[in-house]
Amino acid sequence: MQFRVLGPVAVTTTNGAPLPLGPAKRRSLLAMLLAHPNTPVGVDRLTEALWDEEPPRHARTVLQGHVSRLRAVLAQHDAPAHGVELLTQGAAYRLRLPEALVDAHRFEESLRLVRRSADPAEVVAVLRESLGLWQGPAFAGTVHSAPLEAPAHALEESRLSAVEALARAYGQLGDHGAAASVLRAEATAHPLREPLVAQLMLVLARAGRQADALDWFHRTRKLLADEIGVDPAPVLTEAYRTLLRPDTDTDTGSVTGARPPAPADTDAGADVDADNETAAGSPTARPHEAAMAAGAVGTPQLLPRRPRGFIARQDELAVLDRVTSVVPGPVVTLTGPAGVGKTALAVHWSHRRRADFPDGTLFADLCGFSPTPARDTCAVLREFLLALGVPVERMPGSPTALGARYRELTAGRRLLVVLDNAVDSEQIRPLLPGGDECVTLVTSRDRLDGLVATDAARPVTVGALPAGDATTLLAAVLGPESVAAEPEAAARLAGLCDGLPLALRVAAARLATRPHRGLASFAGELGDEQHRLDLLKAEDTGVAAALGLSLRHLPEPARRLFHHLGPHTGATLDTGTAAALADCPPPQAALALDQLAAAQLVVETGPRSYVLHDLVRLFARSLAPGNEPAGLLRLLDHWVQTLLGACAAAEPGGEPCCGLPAGARRSAEIRRFADRTAALAWYSAERGTLRATVEAAVTAGLHDRAWRLVLLQWPLIVWQVRDGWVPLLEQGLESAELDGDPAAQSRALALLGWVLSEEGRPEEALTRLERAPDLAARAGDIAGEAVARINLAVALMRHGDRERPGALLAQALALAEREGLTETVTLAHQHLAQHLLSVGAAARAAEHAAHGLTLAAPPLAAPRRVVLRTLHGEALAAVGRTGEAVRQLREAIREARANAYEEGELAARAALDGVRSTPRRIAAGAKTLPSGLG
């Protein structure tokens, strides 16, 4: 049993499984006890920690309840056997435990050890291991209160001291590149910690990077002046003077001492993450070369089209030009009120400077100030990695790995990254690219002071247009002759719009559809103060009024379509989805979308593809709430049909896991997928939209649609199985139960159990999987019963059961053969071969693998054949048929490489390496492909 506070507060069992600790207050209770191990902590102090504000009247009762449940969880997982006990001592509680079980204690012990060591190599080894204990800020996931923040701050100070000590040890070993890499990450996160920056400056100088060192001084000096109004401390100024003295040694202060600078190639990679430095097989490989070696060579071009009628902004454009050229890897924030034109400015500048970024441009709307949930960081990273050339099959599974891969691919490249509509600095930081050659442009209504403080972002404020520019914008939309004919009315109208570009464009669009009404007449309509405030207010209500005024004068097809867009759950919109929402033919939807794009109510991003601005979606939803249920139902049925097509393309030859719900409307136009890769890429890109669609279905009580929307995502789930699918699958199971569909419940349980098993949660997995076969049998779903038995068998194999899996798999095989389910028959043969190898029946394993291979010809997906060939090769080797085994394994390697199935290729190579030595019983590295649901 281990207790973790260096990151999210957690307790893990001996096999690494996390204990279910419950809500944040219970974690906070545990955190307080772990901050004072073996020491009584009074009820009053615990109450102060759990309730940062005034505690409720029954706080003591609530606290006692948390203690009782925490005590039960610990006891249930054999805490006493580890010397752990939660005791009551009068008006206090004490957590008795060996302190070595707490990661913070082991961390502090490591620091005490290195203080006594004179060997820098030992210091590096110990500190790297101890810093590896950190999984995020100390005591993460707890209540923000003074009693918890104090020990968290103390631990963070210890961590920073350890980082500084690690850098010193690297320097003593002469590895200044590693020292710079360690320090730079922390100096970026703590830009006002002057001793840290001073140490980084000297390390950079010792690595032969004096220009970078000087830049850090000037950047920090400006930040100190701007943020807190002080000059640099002596530690920083002394480091600066040292850099300017070329005749002294920087180990005591010099740049040109006995140690020469590192070679140029090493310098170029010295600041990247250690994982990136070896990506191409060489410790000196540049990050972009590593990315090329790994196969990701995409040159993304994700910018929306250049905004039409963009006016002036010469001052802001000049500022952008200047601030993006003065420091390496600049981050620039464009901030201002809603409707002021931040996105238009960012996109216009990006198009104007596009040639400066030969490695491409990335763009994402983060939906920060939006009626829809803010974009999930992992979803944006997956979208960026797809654009950078990473196939879905190679997509990292965890948030940490996604971020590391993104920084690796952007390091050493000259990219422009535009992050639009950010809610706060925390949302931005994981999306910052890894290279000094990249430029990041962020737009937000928030000032993003945190990003300025931690990442030296350069703020650019976007204000209202001056009167002259505002009238020029009107002329660009209405035509110069209209403004020239009524210059005073144009100036008055610009004044009433207060120079807000969105309001000006809406007003101009209304005028453009009413040419018989002049500028003076329209300005008179805006003379009513209440009307004008509704139109020009920069927040959502005012923009909604402006959009309504524009909408009333759109052509009828566009207006009718717009009234049906409210139920849409995503940012992207194609003609097929629009046609389903509006219940109209696709050509009519295409015409209406073109008209909406002309009025700039939607943004055209490609052929028959558009984006709905967040405020536009909010306004559309307010127009006809009475029509939403029917529109939502059409949208859900459209998504179910699209998902069925995506399943067929992603897993060719597989059996569908469900059909359309009763009474479903057939969509006139469904997205087509060219191949498996295209389908998986679409799944990954639309994951957030699909999640929101499920939530909308659940809220509306349409559970027969909700569980289908969940289960039909199985092709992506099985390929990114450790990517946080459990909550979605639990929702699918709940909807299947509420729908009263035992077949759907079985499918949901089978897939959920599979995911839990892959996540290393065997007890939870088996609890679900044991229920699935009987439910499928009760529903008469033979295919579902076969799948459930296979998934249960595989989980039991992993759990060490050598008896039941064989019978379950044989039953699944018989069921699938009886129903003629080729894909499921193939899967049963695969897992039977794997099981038989594990129990030493290699000859029978070879027979099942061979049978599976005869069935796994195209169109079944290639990864299935790779796994079967690997199993077949290992089984043949185990019975002494070495020549045939080598041929099978070589073919598995060839096919895996041809289909970018990297995990399968590695497993086949490992098996081939073992053929001539000790025969291996099972393809330990092969991905155990589930049937999912097909």
PDB file of C-alpha atoms in Angstrom, residues 53 71 176 263 312 317 369 401 442 485 544 566 605 717 721 791 861-862 924:
ATOM      1  CA  GLU A  53     -15.237  29.394   4.000  1.00  0.00           C
ATOM      2  CA  ARG A  71     -11.561   4.053   7.606  1.00  0.00           C
ATOM      3  CA  HIS A 176      25.351  21.444 -19.214  1.00  0.00           C
ATOM      4  CA  PRO A 263      29.201  20.967 -30.373  1.00  0.00           C
ATOM      5  CA  ALA A 312      -7.300  48.774 -40.824  1.00  0.00           C
ATOM      6  CA  LEU A 317      -0.693  44.476 -36.851  1.00  0.00           C
ATOM      7  CA  PHE A 369     -16.542  31.670 -23.680  1.00  0.00           C
ATOM      8  CA  ALA A 401       2.042  11.346 -23.540  1.00  0.00           C
ATOM      9  CA  VAL A 442      -3.946  33.368 -28.297  1.00  0.00           C
ATOM     10  CA  ALA A 485     -23.852  59.491 -50.370  1.00  0.00           C
ATOM     11  CA  ALA A 544     -27.778  37.977 -29.696  1.00  0.00           C
ATOM     12  CA  GLY A 566     -29.972  25.205 -31.996  1.00  0.00           C
ATOM     13  CA  THR A 605     -13.839  26.241 -43.677  1.00  0.00           C
ATOM     14  CA  ILE A 717     -12.251   2.882 -27.942  1.00  0.00           C
ATOM     15  CA  VAL A 721      -8.403   1.892 -24.801  1.00  0.00           C
ATOM     16  CA  ASN A 791     -14.115 -10.685 -23.330  1.00  0.00           C
ATOM     17  CA  ALA A 861      -8.675  -5.340 -40.672  1.00  0.00           C
ATOM     18  CA  ALA A 862      -4.965  -6.097 -41.013  1.00  0.00           C
ATOM     19  CA  ALA A 924       3.437 -11.027 -24.716  1.00  0.00           C
TER      20      ALA A 924
END
